[in-house]
Coordinates of C-alpha atoms in Angstrom, one line a residue:
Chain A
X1 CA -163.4 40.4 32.5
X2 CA -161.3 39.4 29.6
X3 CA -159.5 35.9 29.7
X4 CA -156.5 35.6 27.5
X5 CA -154.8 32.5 25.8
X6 CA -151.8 34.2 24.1
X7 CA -148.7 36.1 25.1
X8 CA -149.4 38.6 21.8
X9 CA -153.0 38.9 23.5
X10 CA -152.1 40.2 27.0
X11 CA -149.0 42.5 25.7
X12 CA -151.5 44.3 23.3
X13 CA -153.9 44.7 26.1
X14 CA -151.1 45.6 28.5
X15 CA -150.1 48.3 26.1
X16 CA -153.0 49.9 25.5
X17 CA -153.6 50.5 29.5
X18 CA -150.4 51.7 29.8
X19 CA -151.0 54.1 26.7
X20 CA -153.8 55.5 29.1
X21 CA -152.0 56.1 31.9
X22 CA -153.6 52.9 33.9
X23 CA -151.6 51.4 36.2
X24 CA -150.9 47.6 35.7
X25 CA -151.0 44.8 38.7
X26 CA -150.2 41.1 38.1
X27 CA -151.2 38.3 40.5
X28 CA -149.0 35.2 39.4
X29 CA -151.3 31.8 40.6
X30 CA -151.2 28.4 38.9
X31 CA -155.1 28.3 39.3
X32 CA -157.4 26.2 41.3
X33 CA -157.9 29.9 43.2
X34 CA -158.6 30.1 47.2
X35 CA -158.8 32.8 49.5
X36 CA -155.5 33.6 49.7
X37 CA -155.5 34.1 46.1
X38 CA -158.2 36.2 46.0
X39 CA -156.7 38.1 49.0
X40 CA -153.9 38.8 46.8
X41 CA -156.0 40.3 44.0
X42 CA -158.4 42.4 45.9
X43 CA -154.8 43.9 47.1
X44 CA -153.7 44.2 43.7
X45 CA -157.3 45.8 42.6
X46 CA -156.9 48.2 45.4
X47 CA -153.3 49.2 44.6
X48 CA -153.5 49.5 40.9
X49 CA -155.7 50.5 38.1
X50 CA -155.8 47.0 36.2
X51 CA -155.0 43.6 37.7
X52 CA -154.0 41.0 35.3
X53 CA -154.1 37.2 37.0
X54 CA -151.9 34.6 35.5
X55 CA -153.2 31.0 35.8
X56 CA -150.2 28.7 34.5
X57 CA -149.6 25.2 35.8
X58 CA -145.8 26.0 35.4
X59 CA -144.3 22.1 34.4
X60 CA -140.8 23.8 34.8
X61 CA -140.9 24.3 38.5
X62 CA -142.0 20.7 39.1
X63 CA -139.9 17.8 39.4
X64 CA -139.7 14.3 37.8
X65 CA -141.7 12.8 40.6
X66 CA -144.3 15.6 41.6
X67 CA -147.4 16.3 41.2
X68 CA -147.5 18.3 37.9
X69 CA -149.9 16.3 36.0
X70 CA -152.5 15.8 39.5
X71 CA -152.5 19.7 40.1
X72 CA -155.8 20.7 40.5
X73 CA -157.2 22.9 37.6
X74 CA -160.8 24.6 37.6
X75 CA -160.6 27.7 34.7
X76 CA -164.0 28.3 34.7
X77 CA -164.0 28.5 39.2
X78 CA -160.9 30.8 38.4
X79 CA -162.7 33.0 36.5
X80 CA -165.9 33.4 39.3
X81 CA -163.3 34.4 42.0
X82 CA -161.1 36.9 39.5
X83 CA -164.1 38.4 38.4
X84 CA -165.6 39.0 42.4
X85 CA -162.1 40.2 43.4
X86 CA -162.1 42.3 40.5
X87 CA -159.4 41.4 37.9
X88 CA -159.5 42.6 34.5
X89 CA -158.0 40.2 33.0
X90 CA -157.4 36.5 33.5
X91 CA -154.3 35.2 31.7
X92 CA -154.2 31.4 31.1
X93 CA -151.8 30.2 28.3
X94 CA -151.0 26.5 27.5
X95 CA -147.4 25.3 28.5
X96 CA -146.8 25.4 24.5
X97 CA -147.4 28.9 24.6
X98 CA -145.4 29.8 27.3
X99 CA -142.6 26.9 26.0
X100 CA -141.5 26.7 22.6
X101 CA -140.5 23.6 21.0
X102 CA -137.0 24.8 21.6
X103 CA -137.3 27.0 24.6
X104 CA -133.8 27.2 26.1
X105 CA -133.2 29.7 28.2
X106 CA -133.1 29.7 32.5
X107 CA -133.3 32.2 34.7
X108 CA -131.3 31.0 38.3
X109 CA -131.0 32.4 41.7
X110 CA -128.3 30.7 43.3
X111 CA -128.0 31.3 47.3
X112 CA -131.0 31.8 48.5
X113 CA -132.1 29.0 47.1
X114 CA -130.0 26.7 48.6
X115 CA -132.3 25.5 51.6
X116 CA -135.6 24.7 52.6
X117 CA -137.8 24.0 49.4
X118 CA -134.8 24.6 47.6
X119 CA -133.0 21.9 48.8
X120 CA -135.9 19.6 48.6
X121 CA -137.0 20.3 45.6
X122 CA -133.3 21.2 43.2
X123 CA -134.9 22.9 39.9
X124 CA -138.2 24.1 41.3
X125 CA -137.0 27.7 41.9
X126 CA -135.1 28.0 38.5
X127 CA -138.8 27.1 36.9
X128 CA -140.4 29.8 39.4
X129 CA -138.0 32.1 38.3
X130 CA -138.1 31.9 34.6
X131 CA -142.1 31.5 34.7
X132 CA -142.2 35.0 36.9
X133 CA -139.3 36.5 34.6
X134 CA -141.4 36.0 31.8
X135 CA -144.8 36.7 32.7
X136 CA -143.2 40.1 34.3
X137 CA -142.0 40.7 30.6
X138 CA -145.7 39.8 29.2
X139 CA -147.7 41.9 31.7
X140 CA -145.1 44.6 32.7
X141 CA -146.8 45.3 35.6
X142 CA -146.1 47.9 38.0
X143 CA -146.4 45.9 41.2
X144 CA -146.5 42.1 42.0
X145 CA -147.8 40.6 44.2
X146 CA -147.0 37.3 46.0
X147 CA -147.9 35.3 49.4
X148 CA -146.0 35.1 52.4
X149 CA -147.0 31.2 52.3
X150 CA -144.4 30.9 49.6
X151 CA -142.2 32.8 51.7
X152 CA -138.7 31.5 50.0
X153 CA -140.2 31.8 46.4
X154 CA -141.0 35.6 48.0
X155 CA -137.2 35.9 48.7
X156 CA -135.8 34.5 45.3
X157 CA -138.3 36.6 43.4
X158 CA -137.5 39.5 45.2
X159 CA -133.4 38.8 45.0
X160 CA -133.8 38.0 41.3
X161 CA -136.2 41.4 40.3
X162 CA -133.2 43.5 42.0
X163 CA -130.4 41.5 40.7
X164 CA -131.8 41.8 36.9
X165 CA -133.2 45.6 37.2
X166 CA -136.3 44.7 37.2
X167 CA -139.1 47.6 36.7
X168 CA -141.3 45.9 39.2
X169 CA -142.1 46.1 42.7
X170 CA -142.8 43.0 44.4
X171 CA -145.6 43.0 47.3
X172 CA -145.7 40.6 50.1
X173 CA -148.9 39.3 51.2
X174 CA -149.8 37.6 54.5
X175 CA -151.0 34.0 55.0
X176 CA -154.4 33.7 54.7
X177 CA -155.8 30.2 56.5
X178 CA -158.9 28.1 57.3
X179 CA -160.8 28.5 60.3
X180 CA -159.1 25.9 62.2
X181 CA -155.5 27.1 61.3
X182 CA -155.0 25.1 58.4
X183 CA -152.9 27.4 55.5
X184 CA -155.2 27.7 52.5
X185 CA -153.8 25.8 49.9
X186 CA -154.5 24.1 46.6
X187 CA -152.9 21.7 47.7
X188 CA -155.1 20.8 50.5
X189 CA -157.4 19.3 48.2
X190 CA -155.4 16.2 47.8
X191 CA -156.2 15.3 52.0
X192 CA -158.3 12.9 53.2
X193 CA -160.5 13.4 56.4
X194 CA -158.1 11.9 58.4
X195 CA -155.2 13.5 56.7
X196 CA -157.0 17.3 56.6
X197 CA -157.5 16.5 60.3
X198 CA -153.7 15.6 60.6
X199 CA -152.6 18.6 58.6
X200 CA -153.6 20.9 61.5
X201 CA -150.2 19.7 63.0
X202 CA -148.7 22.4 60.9
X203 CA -150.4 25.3 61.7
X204 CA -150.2 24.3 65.5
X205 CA -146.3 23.8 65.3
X206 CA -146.5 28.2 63.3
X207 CA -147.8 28.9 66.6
X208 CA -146.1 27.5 69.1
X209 CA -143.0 28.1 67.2
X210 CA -144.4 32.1 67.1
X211 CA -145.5 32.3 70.6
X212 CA -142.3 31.4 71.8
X213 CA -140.4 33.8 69.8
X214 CA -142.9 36.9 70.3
X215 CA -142.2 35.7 74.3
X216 CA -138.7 36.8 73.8
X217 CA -136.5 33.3 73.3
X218 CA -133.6 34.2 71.0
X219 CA -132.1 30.1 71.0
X220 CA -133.8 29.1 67.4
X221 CA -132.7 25.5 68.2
X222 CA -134.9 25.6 71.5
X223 CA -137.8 26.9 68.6
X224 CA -137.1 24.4 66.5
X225 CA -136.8 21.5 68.5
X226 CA -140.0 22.1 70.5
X227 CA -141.9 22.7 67.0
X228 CA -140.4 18.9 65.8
X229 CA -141.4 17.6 69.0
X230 CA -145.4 19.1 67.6
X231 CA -144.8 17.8 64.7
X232 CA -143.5 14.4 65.3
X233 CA -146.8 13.8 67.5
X234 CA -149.0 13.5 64.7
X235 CA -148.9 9.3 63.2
X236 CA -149.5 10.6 59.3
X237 CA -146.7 13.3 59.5
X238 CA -143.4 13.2 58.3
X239 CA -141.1 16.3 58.6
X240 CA -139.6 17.1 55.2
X241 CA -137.8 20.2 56.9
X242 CA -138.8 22.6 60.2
X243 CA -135.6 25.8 59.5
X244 CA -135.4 29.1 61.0
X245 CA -133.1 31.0 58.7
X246 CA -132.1 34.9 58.3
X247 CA -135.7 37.0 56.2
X248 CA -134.4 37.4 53.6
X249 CA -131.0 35.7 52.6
X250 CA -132.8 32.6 53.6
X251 CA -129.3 31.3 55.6
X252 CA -129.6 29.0 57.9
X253 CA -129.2 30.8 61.1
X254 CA -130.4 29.4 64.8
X255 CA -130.5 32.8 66.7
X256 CA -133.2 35.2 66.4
X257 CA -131.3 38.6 66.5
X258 CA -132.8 40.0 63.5
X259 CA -135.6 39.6 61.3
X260 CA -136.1 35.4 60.8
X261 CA -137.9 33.1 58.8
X262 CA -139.3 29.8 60.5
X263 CA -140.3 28.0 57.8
X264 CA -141.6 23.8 57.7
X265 CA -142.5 21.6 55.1
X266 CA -144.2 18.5 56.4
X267 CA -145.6 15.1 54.1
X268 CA -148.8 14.4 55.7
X269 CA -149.5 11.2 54.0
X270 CA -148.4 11.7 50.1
X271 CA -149.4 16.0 50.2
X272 CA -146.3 17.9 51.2
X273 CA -147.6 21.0 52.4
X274 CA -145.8 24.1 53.9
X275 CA -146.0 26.7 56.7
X276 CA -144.0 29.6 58.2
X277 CA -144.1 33.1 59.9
X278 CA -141.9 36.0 59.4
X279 CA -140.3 37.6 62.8
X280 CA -139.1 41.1 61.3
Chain B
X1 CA -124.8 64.5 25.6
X2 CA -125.5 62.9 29.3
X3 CA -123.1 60.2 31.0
X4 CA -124.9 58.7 33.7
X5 CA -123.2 56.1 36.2
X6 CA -125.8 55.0 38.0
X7 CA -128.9 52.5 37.1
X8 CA -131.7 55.3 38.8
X9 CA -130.1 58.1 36.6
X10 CA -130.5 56.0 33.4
X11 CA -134.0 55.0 34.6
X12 CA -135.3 58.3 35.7
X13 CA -134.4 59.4 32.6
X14 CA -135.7 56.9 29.9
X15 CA -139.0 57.0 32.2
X16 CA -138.8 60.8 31.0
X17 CA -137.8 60.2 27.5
X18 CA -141.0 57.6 27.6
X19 CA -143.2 59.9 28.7
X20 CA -142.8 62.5 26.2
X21 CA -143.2 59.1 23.8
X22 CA -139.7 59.2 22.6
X23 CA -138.8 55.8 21.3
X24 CA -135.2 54.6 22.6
X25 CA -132.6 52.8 21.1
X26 CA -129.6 50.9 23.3
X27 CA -126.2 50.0 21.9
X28 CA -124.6 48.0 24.7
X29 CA -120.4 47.8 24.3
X30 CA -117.7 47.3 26.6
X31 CA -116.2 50.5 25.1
X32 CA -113.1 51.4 23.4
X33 CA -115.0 52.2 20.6
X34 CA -114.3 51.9 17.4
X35 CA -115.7 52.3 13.4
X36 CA -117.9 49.3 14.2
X37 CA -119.5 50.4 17.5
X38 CA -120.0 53.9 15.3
X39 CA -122.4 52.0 12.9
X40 CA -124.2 50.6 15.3
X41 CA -124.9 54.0 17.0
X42 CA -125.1 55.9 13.8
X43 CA -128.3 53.1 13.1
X44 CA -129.6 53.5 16.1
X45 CA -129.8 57.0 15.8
X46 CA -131.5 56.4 12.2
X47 CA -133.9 54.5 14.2
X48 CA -134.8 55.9 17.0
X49 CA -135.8 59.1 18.7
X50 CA -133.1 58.6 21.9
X51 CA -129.8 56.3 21.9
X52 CA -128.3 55.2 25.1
X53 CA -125.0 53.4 24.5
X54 CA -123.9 51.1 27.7
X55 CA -120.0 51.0 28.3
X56 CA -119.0 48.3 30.4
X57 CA -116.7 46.1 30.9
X58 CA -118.6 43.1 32.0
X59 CA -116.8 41.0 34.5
X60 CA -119.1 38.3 34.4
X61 CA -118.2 37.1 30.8
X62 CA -114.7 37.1 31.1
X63 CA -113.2 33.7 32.2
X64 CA -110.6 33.5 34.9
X65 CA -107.6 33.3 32.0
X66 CA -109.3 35.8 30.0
X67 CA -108.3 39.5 29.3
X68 CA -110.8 41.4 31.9
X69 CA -108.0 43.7 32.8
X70 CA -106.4 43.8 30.4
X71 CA -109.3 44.8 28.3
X72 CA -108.6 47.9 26.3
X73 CA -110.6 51.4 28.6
X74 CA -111.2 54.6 27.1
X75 CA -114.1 56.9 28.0
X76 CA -112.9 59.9 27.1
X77 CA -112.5 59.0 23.2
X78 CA -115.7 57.1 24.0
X79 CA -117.6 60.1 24.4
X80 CA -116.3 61.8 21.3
X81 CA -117.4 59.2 19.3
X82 CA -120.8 58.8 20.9
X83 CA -121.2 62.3 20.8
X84 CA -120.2 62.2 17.3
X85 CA -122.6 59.4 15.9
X86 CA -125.6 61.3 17.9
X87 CA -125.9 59.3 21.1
X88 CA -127.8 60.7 23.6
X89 CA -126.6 58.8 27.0
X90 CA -123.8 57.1 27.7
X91 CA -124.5 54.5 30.6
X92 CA -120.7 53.6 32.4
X93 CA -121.7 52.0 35.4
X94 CA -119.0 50.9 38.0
X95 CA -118.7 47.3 38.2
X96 CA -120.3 47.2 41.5
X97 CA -123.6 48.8 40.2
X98 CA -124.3 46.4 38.1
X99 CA -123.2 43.9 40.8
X100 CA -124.5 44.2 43.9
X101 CA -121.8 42.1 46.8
X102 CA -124.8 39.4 47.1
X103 CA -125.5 39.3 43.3
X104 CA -126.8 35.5 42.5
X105 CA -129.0 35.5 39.6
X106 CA -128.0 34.7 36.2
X107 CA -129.4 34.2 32.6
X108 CA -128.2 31.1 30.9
X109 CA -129.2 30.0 27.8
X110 CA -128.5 26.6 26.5
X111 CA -128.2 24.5 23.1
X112 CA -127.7 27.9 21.4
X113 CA -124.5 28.6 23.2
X114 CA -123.0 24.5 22.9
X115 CA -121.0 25.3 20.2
X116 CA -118.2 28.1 19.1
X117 CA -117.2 30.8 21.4
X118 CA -119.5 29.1 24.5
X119 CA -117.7 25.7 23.9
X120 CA -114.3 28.0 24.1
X121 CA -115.5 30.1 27.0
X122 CA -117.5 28.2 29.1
X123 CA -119.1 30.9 31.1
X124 CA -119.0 34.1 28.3
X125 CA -122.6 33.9 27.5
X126 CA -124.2 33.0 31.0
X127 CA -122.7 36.8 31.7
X128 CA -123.6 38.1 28.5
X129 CA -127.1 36.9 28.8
X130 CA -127.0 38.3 32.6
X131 CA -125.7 41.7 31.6
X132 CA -127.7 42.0 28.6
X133 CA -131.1 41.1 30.2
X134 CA -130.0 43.9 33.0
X135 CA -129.5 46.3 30.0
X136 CA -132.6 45.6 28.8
X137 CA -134.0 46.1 32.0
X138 CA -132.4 49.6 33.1
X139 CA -132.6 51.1 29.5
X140 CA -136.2 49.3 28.6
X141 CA -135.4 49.8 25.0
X142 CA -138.1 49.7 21.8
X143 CA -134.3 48.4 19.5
X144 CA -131.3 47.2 20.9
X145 CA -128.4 47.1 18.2
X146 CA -125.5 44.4 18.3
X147 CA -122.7 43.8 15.8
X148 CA -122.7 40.3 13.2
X149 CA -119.3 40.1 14.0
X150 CA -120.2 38.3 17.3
X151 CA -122.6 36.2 15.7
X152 CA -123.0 33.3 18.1
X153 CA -124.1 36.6 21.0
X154 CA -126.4 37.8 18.2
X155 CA -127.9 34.4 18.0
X156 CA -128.0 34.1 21.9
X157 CA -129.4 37.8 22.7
X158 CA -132.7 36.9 20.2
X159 CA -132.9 33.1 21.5
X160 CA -132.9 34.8 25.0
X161 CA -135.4 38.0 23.7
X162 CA -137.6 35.5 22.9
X163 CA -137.6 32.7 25.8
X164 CA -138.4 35.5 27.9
X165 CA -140.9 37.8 26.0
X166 CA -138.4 40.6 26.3
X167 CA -140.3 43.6 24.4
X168 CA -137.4 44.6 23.0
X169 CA -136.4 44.1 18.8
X170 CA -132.9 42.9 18.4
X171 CA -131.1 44.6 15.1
X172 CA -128.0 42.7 13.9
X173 CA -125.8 44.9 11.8
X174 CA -122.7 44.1 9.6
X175 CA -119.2 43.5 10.0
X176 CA -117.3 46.6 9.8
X177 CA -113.7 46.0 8.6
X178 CA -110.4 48.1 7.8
X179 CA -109.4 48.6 4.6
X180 CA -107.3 45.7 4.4
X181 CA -110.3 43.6 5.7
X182 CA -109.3 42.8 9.0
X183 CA -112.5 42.9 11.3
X184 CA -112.8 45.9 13.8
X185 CA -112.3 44.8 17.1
X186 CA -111.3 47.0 20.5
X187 CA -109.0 43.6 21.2
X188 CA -107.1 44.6 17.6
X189 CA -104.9 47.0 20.0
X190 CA -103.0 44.0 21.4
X191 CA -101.4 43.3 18.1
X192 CA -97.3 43.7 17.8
X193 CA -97.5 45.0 14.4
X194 CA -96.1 41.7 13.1
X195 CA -99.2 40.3 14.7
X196 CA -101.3 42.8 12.8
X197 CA -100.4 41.8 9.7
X198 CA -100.5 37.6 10.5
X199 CA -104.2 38.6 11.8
X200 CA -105.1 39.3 8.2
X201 CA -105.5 35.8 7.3
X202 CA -109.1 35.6 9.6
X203 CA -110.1 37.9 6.7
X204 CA -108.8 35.9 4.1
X205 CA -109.9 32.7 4.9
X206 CA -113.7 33.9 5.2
X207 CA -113.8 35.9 2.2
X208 CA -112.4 32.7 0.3
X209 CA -114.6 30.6 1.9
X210 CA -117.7 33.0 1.9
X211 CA -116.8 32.9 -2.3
X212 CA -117.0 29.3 -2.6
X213 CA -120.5 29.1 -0.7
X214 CA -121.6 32.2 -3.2
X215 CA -120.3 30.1 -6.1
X216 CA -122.7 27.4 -4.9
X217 CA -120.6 24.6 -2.9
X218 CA -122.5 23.0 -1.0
X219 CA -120.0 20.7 0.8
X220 CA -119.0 22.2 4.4
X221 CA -116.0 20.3 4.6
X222 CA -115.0 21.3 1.3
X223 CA -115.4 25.1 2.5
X224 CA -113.7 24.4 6.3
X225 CA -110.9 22.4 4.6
X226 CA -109.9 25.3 2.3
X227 CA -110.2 27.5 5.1
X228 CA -108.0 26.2 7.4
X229 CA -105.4 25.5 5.4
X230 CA -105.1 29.0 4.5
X231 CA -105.2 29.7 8.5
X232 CA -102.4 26.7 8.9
X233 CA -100.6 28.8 5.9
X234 CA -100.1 31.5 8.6
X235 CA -97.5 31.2 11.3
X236 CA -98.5 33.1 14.4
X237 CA -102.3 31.5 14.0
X238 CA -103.1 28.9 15.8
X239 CA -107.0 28.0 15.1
X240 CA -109.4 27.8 18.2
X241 CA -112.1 26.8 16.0
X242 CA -113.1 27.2 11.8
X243 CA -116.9 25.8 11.8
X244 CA -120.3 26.5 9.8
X245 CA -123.6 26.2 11.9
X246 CA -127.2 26.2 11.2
X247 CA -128.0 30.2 11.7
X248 CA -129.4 30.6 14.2
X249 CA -130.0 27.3 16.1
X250 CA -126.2 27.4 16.5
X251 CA -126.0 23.4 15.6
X252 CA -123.1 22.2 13.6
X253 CA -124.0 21.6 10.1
X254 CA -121.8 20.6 7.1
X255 CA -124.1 21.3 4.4
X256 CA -125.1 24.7 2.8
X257 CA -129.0 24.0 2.4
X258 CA -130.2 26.8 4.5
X259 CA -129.4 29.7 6.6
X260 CA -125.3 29.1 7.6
X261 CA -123.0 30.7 9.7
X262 CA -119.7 30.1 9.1
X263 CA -117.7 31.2 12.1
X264 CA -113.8 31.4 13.3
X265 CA -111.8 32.1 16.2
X266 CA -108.3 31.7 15.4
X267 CA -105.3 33.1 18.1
X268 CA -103.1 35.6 16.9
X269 CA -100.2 35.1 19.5
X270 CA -102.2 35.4 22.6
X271 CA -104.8 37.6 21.6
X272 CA -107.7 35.4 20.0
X273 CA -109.3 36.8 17.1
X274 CA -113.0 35.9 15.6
X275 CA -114.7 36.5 12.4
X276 CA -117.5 35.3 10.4
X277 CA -119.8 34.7 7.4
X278 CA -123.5 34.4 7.3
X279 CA -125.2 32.9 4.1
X280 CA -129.3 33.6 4.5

């Protein structure tokens, strides 16, 4: 497996596949790779003739006060998993490479990125887009392919690929967890005991939430307010939203009469970390 | 020669073109085509095997007091001349191809687009960007041609190109002019023949101050001073902006010590009327 530094690198590489014939899947992943990474990529492998993996720390979906600079990082980890899942190639650029000096120019989604992490988090998905716009114009690859965990980003990348024409098409993935519930997630490395314990509030609030829409209750509010009430149980969380909104306009909308989104982003201690499930 | 309106016809058949490893050239206008939209084709042809020229009139860069329907339409004569210069597709979407009723995602590019024709029309290159990225996307060109006369767009399109690793190599081509040296434009049909003639000093003023540059003055203001008072000389011209610019950061700069663009929009009653010099 090849690992690649440069933008000239991968397009060269790209090119040449596609001068075979090969078919071209890109998994997009700021690193520190889990399971549901790796789920992502043996779907890619099995759906396409070469899967490129981009791990890219994007600083332009952060804001001022995240956690751009405490993001976990492990290349060399990155490369064990890749290789197992079967990548060909690992693409891992520094921000100068993917950012010049005078690097101007934005992609936006504007609508369905109004709520949820949207809302809490106001430039995040102009940085997702623009970092997925380009490396889609680096890797040109044939199919995409995201998780459902990031099930809004899944949404704007989706709206923006048909809004722009793009040749790509964008594959869903489901959420891959722990054992005990818990959504895999780079993130969860920033928990303490007590706090990975705590986290599991998340998961159980999913299914709950689930359960009672699979049961047949159409009153989202009803969902909702019995999820909070899960949620506000637990000492170390703190709600940052719990939505159910229309899959995939991603407007708010309390009635499940069509294909919904519950989606929650909870603080436990200083780790915001997210859950969801799709109702089609 | 093919006219397709739809985005899957002009995919299907550039995937075709592709195939056979035909290189393919895109010349995207708003139509009404004149001399200067011929050159561009006529290159383009030079250039590559296939030439798809894009005629549309795009809403999204017109501002709400601007000439969008007004704008001059003509695909008939269109065709003749694209058939003519050796075109091989003419794409002529409806406006509602190109935007779907949900359409939220836009290309903005920054800095580059402060100053001239963006400080003038706020919103002109955000959908000029948009359209030309979708361009881009549908046609998937190898060389995508565009006119020096709109200088600042030229300087936009490559800033954007190459934010996003668009594989796509912009060709700027020159100024084509009538015989008495006013620029060709498709927004020259608005002129009462009074009008006509009063546009003539756009011309003037940038061949007298493309002379003193050539004869080594160094001194913007010198060169803007002397060229607005030849505008001021002129009646029906009332100057929206006379300015020279680093080429192509787009940043004002009074001082001929590098590349320069030296750029005007001037009104000619109500229609407004641009033109330009570039000094490598």
């Amino acid at each position: 497996m090849q690992i690649e530094k440069t933008v000239v690198g991968v397009k060269a590489q790209v090119r040449a596949w596609k001068k075979e014939g090969l078919s071209v899947g890109l998994v997009p992943t700021m690193g520190y790779l889990h399971e549901g990474h790796k789920s992502l990529i043996e779907r890619a492998v099995k759906e396409n003739d070469k899967v490129v993996v981009s791990v890219f720390v994007n600083p332009t979906q952060f804001g001022p006060t995240e956690d751009l600079e405490s993001y976990p990082r492990d290349l060399n980890a990155d490369r064990i998993l890749c290789e197992e899942a079967g990548a060909a190639l690992i693409f891992a650029p520094e921000a100068s490479e993917m950012y010049a000096e005078n690097f101007t120019t934005y992609v936006n989604t504007s609508g369905v990125t109004a709520e949820l992490c949207g809302k809490s988090r106001p430039i995040h998905f102009r940085g997702v887009c623009t970092v997925v716009n380009k490396l889609f114009n680096i890797a040109t690859p044939d199919r995409a392919y995201f998780g459902e965990k990031d099930a809004q980003q899944l949404a704007v990348i989706r709206r923006m690929v048909r809004d722009l024409n793009m040749n790509v098409e964008i594959v869903g993935c489901p959420i891959i967890r722990e054992t005990d519930g818990l959504a895999k997630s780079s993130r969860n490395t920033y928990l303490s005991p007590e706090e990975r314990q705590a986290a599991l509030v998340l998961s159980r609030a999913i299914k709950v939430g689930k359960a009672m829409v699979q049961s047949g209750e159409k009153d989202g509010e009803k969902v909702l307010d019995e999820m909070k009430r899960i949620i506000s149980q637990e000492p170390l969380a703190r709600i940052d939203y719990v939505e159910m909104v229309k899959w995939d306009t991603i407007e708010i909308h309390h009635r499940v009469d069509g294909p919904i989104l519950v989606a929650i982003a909870v603080f436990i201690g200083k780790t915001r970390l997210i859950d969801n499930f799709i109702q089609e």
